[in-house]
Amino acid sequence: MDKLRAIVTGIHGYVPEYRLTNKELESLVDTNDEWIMSRTGIKERRILKGENQGTSVLGIEAVKGLLEKTGTDPMDVELIICATVTPDMPFPATANIIADKVGAKNSFSFDIGAACSGFLYALQLGAQFIQAGTHKKIVVVGADKMSSIVDYQDRTTCILFGDGAGAVLLEPTTENLGIIDAILKADGSGENFLHMKAGGSRKPATLETVANREHFAYQEGTSVFKFAVTNMADVSAEVMERNGLTGDDIAWLVPHQANKRIIDATANRMGVGPEKVMMNIERYGNTTAATIPLCLWEYESQLKKGDNLILAAFGGGFTWGAIYMKWALDPK
Ligand code: UT7
């Protein structure tokens, strides 16, 4: 039998309406637009407002739009994987909630928590089910409501993050297209630099943990920056090298949107010019598991069948990785 590969046959994204601008942040913490733009490249982020609005709300919008756009009957979806670090609740999985609300009643579903690399982890996992020949329609969604775990009194983190979701449909092909190669990595010693101190089984919520503001994302930015620059660039170069690719062969770098300076360093190392780098960090900030599918969604009309894409990410865990994908669709 011909080798099966997983191709992306549809992509859709969703960001909430509310725009949190650098100007507004200036009224919350001691910061300014010039500092934020020059250090990160972020101008504004989208925030999901309202009571009882969890990450699933973002994921449902992205997946519903995806199914409509691709003309997919929700009952034909066999698996939904949701990458998120801000699940609606510790359990059940946010993927279960999304599956229910979009009518994917025949699907099994689960979450993956690999922070900013979550979408890459989930995409590779989904691709494996397709390549094994056991599943034919899989939805991979990256969704995070980062505003639910951001401390708007901490100027070192609150400027970075936003809310959003992006989803892809994976289906099989026997053509030499789709997900060709992936390198995924993790180093648990990174927990010291990027984590949430309380609310898990090690330190359950108490009045004290709440008073100490321990239920927010904690980051030692400069250390994370150094790890991110090195590892995201290294792994991208590694996946190119082992597939015999040079910068000229790459149509697009699709990087996790954490910091424009990290993206520039990665592109530089790969020998890829800025015109081939997908970037929307200025408008959305870091949406964690959603950055990569949101980029693909926004650049979809510029993608051509056969384009070589390198998807690259680095995030909490530490986790990082790069995926080499040949785009399978021509623009509509
Ligand atoms: O996606 C998950 C992985 N996360 C990342 O990849 C994030 C990686 N880290 C970063 O992107 C950067 O480290 C940050 C953007 C978070 C910070 O940039 P930096 O160039 O590393 O700045 P810094 O933390 O070294 O701070 C430089 C100065 C400090 O002041 P002093 O000590 O030099 O007087 C900070 O207190 O900037 C100050 N500062 C700010 N000033 C204005 C820190 N945050 C702010 C702020 N506004 N929001």
CSV table of C-alpha atoms and ligand atoms in Angstrom, one decimal:
chain,number,residue,atom,x,y,z
A,1,MET,CA,0.0,0.0,0.0
A,2,ASP,CA,1.2,3.6,-0.8
A,3,LYS,CA,2.5,5.5,2.2
A,4,LEU,CA,-0.2,7.7,3.8
A,5,ARG,CA,0.5,11.3,4.8
A,6,ALA,CA,-1.6,13.8,6.7
A,7,ILE,CA,-2.5,17.0,4.8
A,8,VAL,CA,-4.2,20.1,6.0
A,9,THR,CA,-7.4,20.4,4.0
A,10,GLY,CA,-8.8,23.4,5.9
A,11,ILE,CA,-7.8,26.1,8.3
A,12,HIS,CA,-9.9,28.6,10.4
A,13,GLY,CA,-9.2,31.0,13.2
A,14,TYR,CA,-11.1,33.0,15.7
A,15,VAL,CA,-10.1,36.0,17.9
A,16,PRO,CA,-12.4,37.8,20.3
A,17,GLU,CA,-13.5,41.4,19.6
A,18,TYR,CA,-11.9,43.3,22.5
A,19,ARG,CA,-8.6,44.9,21.7
A,20,LEU,CA,-6.2,45.5,24.6
A,21,THR,CA,-3.8,48.1,23.4
A,22,ASN,CA,-0.4,49.2,24.6
A,23,LYS,CA,-2.1,52.5,25.5
A,24,GLU,CA,-4.6,50.7,27.8
A,25,LEU,CA,-1.8,48.7,29.4
A,26,GLU,CA,0.0,52.0,30.2
A,27,SER,CA,-2.9,52.8,32.5
A,28,LEU,CA,-2.6,49.4,34.3
A,29,VAL,CA,1.2,49.0,34.8
A,30,ASP,CA,4.3,51.1,34.5
A,31,THR,CA,5.0,50.5,30.8
A,32,ASN,CA,4.9,52.3,27.5
A,33,ASP,CA,4.2,51.6,23.8
A,34,GLU,CA,7.8,52.3,22.8
A,35,TRP,CA,9.2,49.7,25.3
A,36,ILE,CA,6.6,47.0,24.4
A,37,MET,CA,7.0,47.5,20.6
A,38,SER,CA,10.8,47.6,20.6
A,39,ARG,CA,11.2,44.6,23.0
A,40,THR,CA,8.4,42.4,21.7
A,41,GLY,CA,6.8,43.8,18.5
A,42,ILE,CA,3.3,43.7,20.1
A,43,LYS,CA,0.9,46.6,19.6
A,44,GLU,CA,-2.4,45.0,20.8
A,45,ARG,CA,-4.0,41.7,21.9
A,46,ARG,CA,-7.5,40.3,21.8
A,47,ILE,CA,-9.3,39.6,25.0
A,48,LEU,CA,-12.3,37.3,25.6
A,49,LYS,CA,-14.6,39.3,28.0
A,50,GLY,CA,-17.7,38.1,29.8
A,51,GLU,CA,-18.8,35.7,32.5
A,52,ASN,CA,-18.4,31.9,32.0
A,53,GLN,CA,-16.4,32.4,28.8
A,54,GLY,CA,-13.7,29.8,28.8
A,55,THR,CA,-11.2,28.7,26.2
A,56,SER,CA,-13.8,26.3,24.7
A,57,VAL,CA,-15.7,29.4,23.5
A,58,LEU,CA,-12.7,30.3,21.3
A,59,GLY,CA,-12.1,26.7,20.2
A,60,ILE,CA,-15.8,26.2,19.3
A,61,GLU,CA,-15.8,29.3,17.0
A,62,ALA,CA,-12.6,28.1,15.3
A,63,VAL,CA,-13.8,24.5,14.8
A,64,LYS,CA,-17.4,25.5,13.7
A,65,GLY,CA,-15.9,27.8,11.1
A,66,LEU,CA,-13.5,25.1,10.0
A,67,LEU,CA,-16.3,22.5,9.5
A,68,GLU,CA,-18.5,25.0,7.7
A,69,LYS,CA,-15.7,26.2,5.4
A,70,THR,CA,-14.6,22.7,4.5
A,71,GLY,CA,-18.2,21.4,4.1
A,72,THR,CA,-17.5,18.7,6.8
A,73,ASP,CA,-20.3,16.9,8.5
A,74,PRO,CA,-19.5,17.1,12.2
A,75,MET,CA,-20.6,13.5,12.5
A,76,ASP,CA,-17.7,12.5,10.2
A,77,VAL,CA,-15.0,13.9,12.5
A,78,GLU,CA,-13.3,11.0,14.3
A,79,LEU,CA,-10.9,12.8,16.6
A,80,ILE,CA,-10.5,16.3,18.1
A,81,ILE,CA,-7.2,17.2,19.8
A,82,CYS,CA,-7.2,20.5,21.6
A,83,ALA,CA,-3.8,22.0,22.6
A,84,THR,CA,-4.2,24.4,25.5
A,85,VAL,CA,-2.8,25.5,28.8
A,86,THR,CA,-5.9,27.3,29.8
A,87,PRO,CA,-8.6,24.5,29.7
A,88,ASP,CA,-12.1,25.5,30.8
A,89,MET,CA,-11.5,23.2,33.9
A,90,PRO,CA,-8.8,20.7,34.9
A,91,PHE,CA,-11.3,18.1,33.7
A,92,PRO,CA,-13.2,17.3,31.5
A,93,ALA,CA,-11.0,18.1,28.6
A,94,THR,CA,-11.8,21.2,26.7
A,95,ALA,CA,-11.6,19.1,23.5
A,96,ASN,CA,-14.7,17.1,24.9
A,97,ILE,CA,-16.6,20.4,25.3
A,98,ILE,CA,-15.7,21.6,21.9
A,99,ALA,CA,-16.7,18.2,20.3
A,100,ASP,CA,-20.0,18.3,22.0
A,101,LYS,CA,-20.8,21.9,21.1
A,102,VAL,CA,-19.9,21.5,17.4
A,103,GLY,CA,-21.9,18.2,17.1
A,104,ALA,CA,-18.9,15.9,16.6
A,105,LYS,CA,-20.8,13.1,18.4
A,106,ASN,CA,-18.8,10.3,16.8
A,107,SER,CA,-15.4,11.7,17.8
A,108,PHE,CA,-13.1,10.9,20.7
A,109,SER,CA,-11.3,13.9,22.0
A,110,PHE,CA,-8.6,14.9,24.4
A,111,ASP,CA,-6.3,17.9,25.4
A,112,ILE,CA,-2.6,18.3,25.1
A,113,GLY,CA,-0.7,20.6,27.4
A,114,ALA,CA,2.6,21.6,25.8
A,115,ALA,CA,2.2,25.4,26.2
A,116,CYS,CA,3.4,27.4,23.2
A,117,SER,CA,4.5,24.2,21.4
A,118,GLY,CA,1.1,22.6,22.0
A,119,PHE,CA,-0.1,23.1,18.4
A,120,LEU,CA,3.0,21.4,17.0
A,121,TYR,CA,2.7,18.5,19.4
A,122,ALA,CA,-1.0,18.1,18.6
A,123,LEU,CA,-0.5,18.4,14.9
A,124,GLN,CA,2.2,15.6,14.9
A,125,LEU,CA,0.0,13.4,17.0
A,126,GLY,CA,-3.0,13.9,14.7
A,127,ALA,CA,-0.8,13.2,11.7
A,128,GLN,CA,0.3,9.9,13.3
A,129,PHE,CA,-3.4,8.7,13.5
A,130,ILE,CA,-3.8,9.5,9.8
A,131,GLN,CA,-0.5,7.9,8.8
A,132,ALA,CA,-1.4,4.7,10.7
A,133,GLY,CA,-4.5,4.5,8.5
A,134,THR,CA,-6.9,4.3,11.4
A,135,HIS,CA,-8.5,7.7,11.1
A,136,LYS,CA,-9.5,9.9,8.1
A,137,LYS,CA,-10.8,13.2,9.6
A,138,ILE,CA,-9.1,14.8,12.5
A,139,VAL,CA,-9.5,18.3,13.9
A,140,VAL,CA,-6.5,19.8,15.6
A,141,VAL,CA,-7.3,23.0,17.5
A,142,GLY,CA,-4.9,25.3,19.4
A,143,ALA,CA,-6.8,27.5,21.8
A,144,ASP,CA,-5.9,29.7,24.8
A,145,LYS,CA,-7.6,32.3,26.9
A,146,MET,CA,-4.3,33.6,28.3
A,147,SER,CA,-6.1,36.6,29.9
A,148,SER,CA,-7.4,34.1,32.5
A,149,ILE,CA,-3.9,33.4,33.9
A,150,VAL,CA,-2.2,36.7,33.3
A,151,ASP,CA,-1.5,39.0,36.2
A,152,TYR,CA,-2.4,42.5,35.0
A,153,GLN,CA,-0.3,43.9,37.9
A,154,ASP,CA,2.9,42.2,36.5
A,155,ARG,CA,4.3,44.4,33.7
A,156,THR,CA,6.8,41.7,32.6
A,157,THR,CA,4.1,39.3,31.5
A,158,CYS,CA,0.8,41.1,31.0
A,159,ILE,CA,2.1,42.9,27.9
A,160,LEU,CA,2.8,39.6,26.1
A,161,PHE,CA,-0.3,37.5,26.0
A,162,GLY,CA,-3.7,37.5,24.2
A,163,ASP,CA,-6.6,35.2,23.6
A,164,GLY,CA,-7.4,33.2,20.4
A,165,ALA,CA,-7.9,29.9,18.6
A,166,GLY,CA,-7.0,28.3,15.3
A,167,ALA,CA,-8.0,24.9,13.9
A,168,VAL,CA,-7.0,22.6,11.0
A,169,LEU,CA,-8.6,19.6,9.4
A,170,LEU,CA,-6.3,16.7,8.7
A,171,GLU,CA,-7.0,14.1,6.1
A,172,PRO,CA,-5.0,11.4,4.3
A,173,THR,CA,-3.3,11.5,0.9
A,174,THR,CA,-0.9,9.3,-0.9
A,175,GLU,CA,0.8,12.2,-2.6
A,176,ASN,CA,4.1,13.5,-1.3
A,177,LEU,CA,2.4,16.4,0.5
A,178,GLY,CA,1.4,17.3,4.1
A,179,ILE,CA,3.4,16.6,7.2
A,180,ILE,CA,6.7,15.2,6.1
A,181,ASP,CA,8.9,15.4,9.2
A,182,ALA,CA,8.8,16.6,12.8
A,183,ILE,CA,11.3,17.1,15.6
A,184,LEU,CA,9.6,17.6,19.0
A,185,LYS,CA,11.5,18.1,22.2
A,186,ALA,CA,11.0,18.7,25.9
A,187,ASP,CA,13.2,19.6,28.9
A,188,GLY,CA,11.3,19.5,32.2
A,189,SER,CA,14.1,21.4,34.0
A,190,GLY,CA,12.6,24.5,32.3
A,191,GLU,CA,9.8,24.5,34.8
A,192,ASN,CA,11.7,26.9,37.0
A,193,PHE,CA,11.6,29.6,34.5
A,194,LEU,CA,8.0,29.4,33.3
A,195,HIS,CA,5.1,28.0,35.3
A,196,MET,CA,2.1,28.6,37.4
A,197,LYS,CA,3.0,28.3,41.0
A,198,ALA,CA,-0.4,27.1,42.5
A,199,GLY,CA,-3.6,25.5,41.6
A,200,GLY,CA,-2.2,22.1,40.7
A,201,SER,CA,-1.9,19.0,42.8
A,202,ARG,CA,1.5,20.1,44.2
A,203,LYS,CA,0.1,23.3,45.6
A,204,PRO,CA,-3.7,23.3,45.6
A,205,ALA,CA,-5.6,26.6,45.8
A,206,THR,CA,-5.8,28.2,49.3
A,207,LEU,CA,-6.6,31.7,50.5
A,208,GLU,CA,-2.9,32.3,50.8
A,209,THR,CA,-2.1,31.2,47.2
A,210,VAL,CA,-4.7,33.6,45.9
A,211,ALA,CA,-3.5,36.4,48.1
A,212,ASN,CA,0.1,35.8,46.9
A,213,ARG,CA,-1.1,35.9,43.2
A,214,GLU,CA,0.2,32.4,42.6
A,215,HIS,CA,-2.5,31.5,40.1
A,216,PHE,CA,-1.0,33.5,37.3
A,217,ALA,CA,1.7,32.6,34.7
A,218,TYR,CA,5.1,33.3,36.2
A,219,GLN,CA,8.0,33.8,33.8
A,220,GLU,CA,11.7,34.7,34.1
A,221,GLY,CA,11.7,36.4,30.7
A,222,THR,CA,15.4,36.8,30.0
A,223,SER,CA,16.2,33.2,30.7
A,224,VAL,CA,13.3,32.0,28.6
A,225,PHE,CA,14.3,34.3,25.9
A,226,LYS,CA,17.8,32.8,25.7
A,227,PHE,CA,16.5,29.2,25.6
A,228,ALA,CA,13.9,30.2,23.0
A,229,VAL,CA,16.3,31.9,20.6
A,230,THR,CA,18.8,29.0,20.7
A,231,ASN,CA,16.4,26.1,20.6
A,232,MET,CA,13.8,27.3,18.1
A,233,ALA,CA,16.6,28.3,15.7
A,234,ASP,CA,18.5,25.0,16.2
A,235,VAL,CA,15.5,22.7,15.8
A,236,SER,CA,14.4,24.6,12.6
A,237,ALA,CA,17.8,24.3,11.1
A,238,GLU,CA,18.0,20.6,12.1
A,239,VAL,CA,14.7,19.7,10.4
A,240,MET,CA,15.8,21.6,7.3
A,241,GLU,CA,19.2,19.9,7.2
A,242,ARG,CA,17.8,16.4,7.5
A,243,ASN,CA,15.4,17.0,4.7
A,244,GLY,CA,18.1,18.6,2.4
A,245,LEU,CA,16.5,22.0,2.5
A,246,THR,CA,18.1,25.4,2.3
A,247,GLY,CA,16.6,28.8,3.0
A,248,ASP,CA,15.8,29.2,-0.8
A,249,ASP,CA,13.7,26.0,-0.7
A,250,ILE,CA,11.5,27.4,2.1
A,251,ALA,CA,8.3,29.3,1.0
A,252,TRP,CA,7.3,30.2,4.5
A,253,LEU,CA,8.5,30.1,8.1
A,254,VAL,CA,5.5,29.8,10.4
A,255,PRO,CA,6.9,30.7,13.8
A,256,HIS,CA,5.3,30.8,17.3
A,257,GLN,CA,4.6,34.4,18.0
A,258,ALA,CA,6.2,35.1,21.4
A,259,ASN,CA,8.6,37.9,20.6
A,260,LYS,CA,9.6,39.5,17.2
A,261,ARG,CA,13.2,39.3,18.2
A,262,ILE,CA,13.0,35.5,18.6
A,263,ILE,CA,11.3,35.1,15.3
A,264,ASP,CA,13.9,37.3,13.5
A,265,ALA,CA,16.7,35.2,15.0
A,266,THR,CA,15.1,32.0,13.9
A,267,ALA,CA,14.6,33.3,10.3
A,268,ASN,CA,18.2,34.5,10.2
A,269,ARG,CA,19.6,31.2,11.3
A,270,MET,CA,17.5,29.4,8.6
A,271,GLY,CA,18.6,31.8,5.9
A,272,VAL,CA,15.0,32.8,5.3
A,273,GLY,CA,14.2,36.5,4.4
A,274,PRO,CA,11.7,38.5,6.3
A,275,GLU,CA,9.3,38.4,3.3
A,276,LYS,CA,8.9,34.7,3.9
A,277,VAL,CA,8.1,34.9,7.6
A,278,MET,CA,4.5,34.8,8.8
A,279,MET,CA,3.9,37.4,11.5
A,280,ASN,CA,0.8,38.7,13.3
A,281,ILE,CA,2.3,39.3,16.7
A,282,GLU,CA,1.7,43.0,16.4
A,283,ARG,CA,-2.1,42.5,16.4
A,284,TYR,CA,-2.6,39.4,18.7
A,285,GLY,CA,0.5,39.1,20.9
A,286,ASN,CA,1.3,35.6,22.2
A,287,THR,CA,-1.8,33.4,22.1
A,288,THR,CA,0.2,30.4,23.2
A,289,ALA,CA,-1.2,27.3,21.3
A,290,ALA,CA,-3.1,29.4,18.9
A,291,THR,CA,-0.3,31.5,17.3
A,292,ILE,CA,0.7,29.0,14.5
A,293,PRO,CA,-2.8,28.2,13.3
A,294,LEU,CA,-3.8,31.9,13.5
A,295,CYS,CA,-0.8,32.7,11.2
A,296,LEU,CA,-1.7,29.9,8.7
A,297,TRP,CA,-5.3,31.2,8.7
A,298,GLU,CA,-4.3,34.7,7.9
A,299,TYR,CA,-1.8,33.8,5.3
A,300,GLU,CA,-3.9,31.1,3.7
A,301,SER,CA,-4.6,33.0,0.5
A,302,GLN,CA,-0.9,33.3,-0.2
A,303,LEU,CA,-0.1,29.6,0.1
A,304,LYS,CA,0.3,27.4,-2.9
A,305,LYS,CA,0.2,23.6,-3.3
A,306,GLY,CA,3.7,22.2,-2.8
A,307,ASP,CA,5.0,25.2,-0.8
A,308,ASN,CA,7.6,24.1,1.8
A,309,LEU,CA,6.6,25.4,5.3
A,310,ILE,CA,8.6,25.1,8.5
A,311,LEU,CA,6.4,25.5,11.6
A,312,ALA,CA,8.5,26.2,14.7
A,313,ALA,CA,7.8,26.9,18.3
A,314,PHE,CA,9.3,27.2,21.8
A,315,GLY,CA,7.4,27.4,25.1
A,316,GLY,CA,6.8,26.4,28.7
A,317,GLY,CA,8.0,23.0,29.8
A,318,PHE,CA,10.3,23.7,28.2
A,319,THR,CA,8.9,22.3,25.0
A,320,TRP,CA,10.0,23.1,21.5
A,321,GLY,CA,10.0,21.7,18.0
A,322,ALA,CA,9.8,22.2,14.2
A,323,ILE,CA,7.6,20.5,11.6
A,324,TYR,CA,8.3,20.4,7.9
A,325,MET,CA,5.0,20.5,5.9
A,326,LYS,CA,4.3,20.7,2.2
A,327,TRP,CA,1.1,22.7,1.7
A,328,ALA,CA,-1.5,20.7,-0.1
A,329,LEU,CA,-4.0,23.2,-1.4
A,330,ASP,CA,-4.0,25.9,-4.0
A,331,PRO,CA,-5.6,29.2,-3.1
A,332,LYS,CA,-9.4,29.3,-3.7
B,1,UT7,O1,6.0,31.9,24.5
B,1,UT7,C1,6.5,31.3,25.6
B,1,UT7,C2,7.9,31.5,25.8
B,1,UT7,N1,8.1,32.9,26.2
B,1,UT7,C3,9.0,33.7,25.5
B,1,UT7,O2,9.5,33.3,24.5
B,1,UT7,C4,9.3,35.0,26.1
B,1,UT7,C5,10.7,35.2,26.1
B,1,UT7,N2,11.1,36.5,26.8
B,1,UT7,C6,10.9,37.7,26.2
B,1,UT7,O3,10.3,37.8,25.2
B,1,UT7,C7,11.6,38.9,26.9
B,1,UT7,O4,12.5,38.4,27.9
B,1,UT7,C8,10.6,39.9,27.5
B,1,UT7,C9,9.9,40.6,26.4
B,1,UT7,C10,9.6,39.2,28.4
B,1,UT7,C11,11.4,40.9,28.3
B,1,UT7,O5,12.4,41.5,27.4
B,1,UT7,P1,13.9,41.7,27.9
B,1,UT7,O6,14.6,42.4,26.9
B,1,UT7,O7,14.4,40.3,28.3
B,1,UT7,O8,13.8,42.6,29.2
B,1,UT7,P2,14.2,42.4,30.7
B,1,UT7,O9,13.2,41.4,31.3
B,1,UT7,O10,15.7,42.1,30.7
B,1,UT7,O11,14.0,43.8,31.3
B,1,UT7,C12,14.7,45.0,30.8
B,1,UT7,C13,14.3,46.2,31.6
B,1,UT7,C14,14.2,45.9,33.1
B,1,UT7,O12,14.6,47.1,33.8
B,1,UT7,P3,16.0,47.3,34.4
B,1,UT7,O13,16.2,46.2,35.4
B,1,UT7,O14,16.9,47.2,33.2
B,1,UT7,O15,15.9,48.7,35.0
B,1,UT7,C15,12.7,45.6,33.4
B,1,UT7,O16,12.3,45.9,34.7
B,1,UT7,O17,12.9,46.5,31.2
B,1,UT7,C16,12.1,46.6,32.4
B,1,UT7,N3,10.8,46.1,32.0
B,1,UT7,C17,9.8,46.9,31.5
B,1,UT7,N4,9.8,48.2,31.2
B,1,UT7,C18,8.7,48.8,30.6
B,1,UT7,C19,10.2,44.9,32.1
B,1,UT7,N5,9.0,44.8,31.6
B,1,UT7,C20,8.7,46.1,31.2
B,1,UT7,C21,7.6,46.7,30.7
B,1,UT7,N6,7.6,48.1,30.4
B,1,UT7,N7,6.5,46.1,30.4
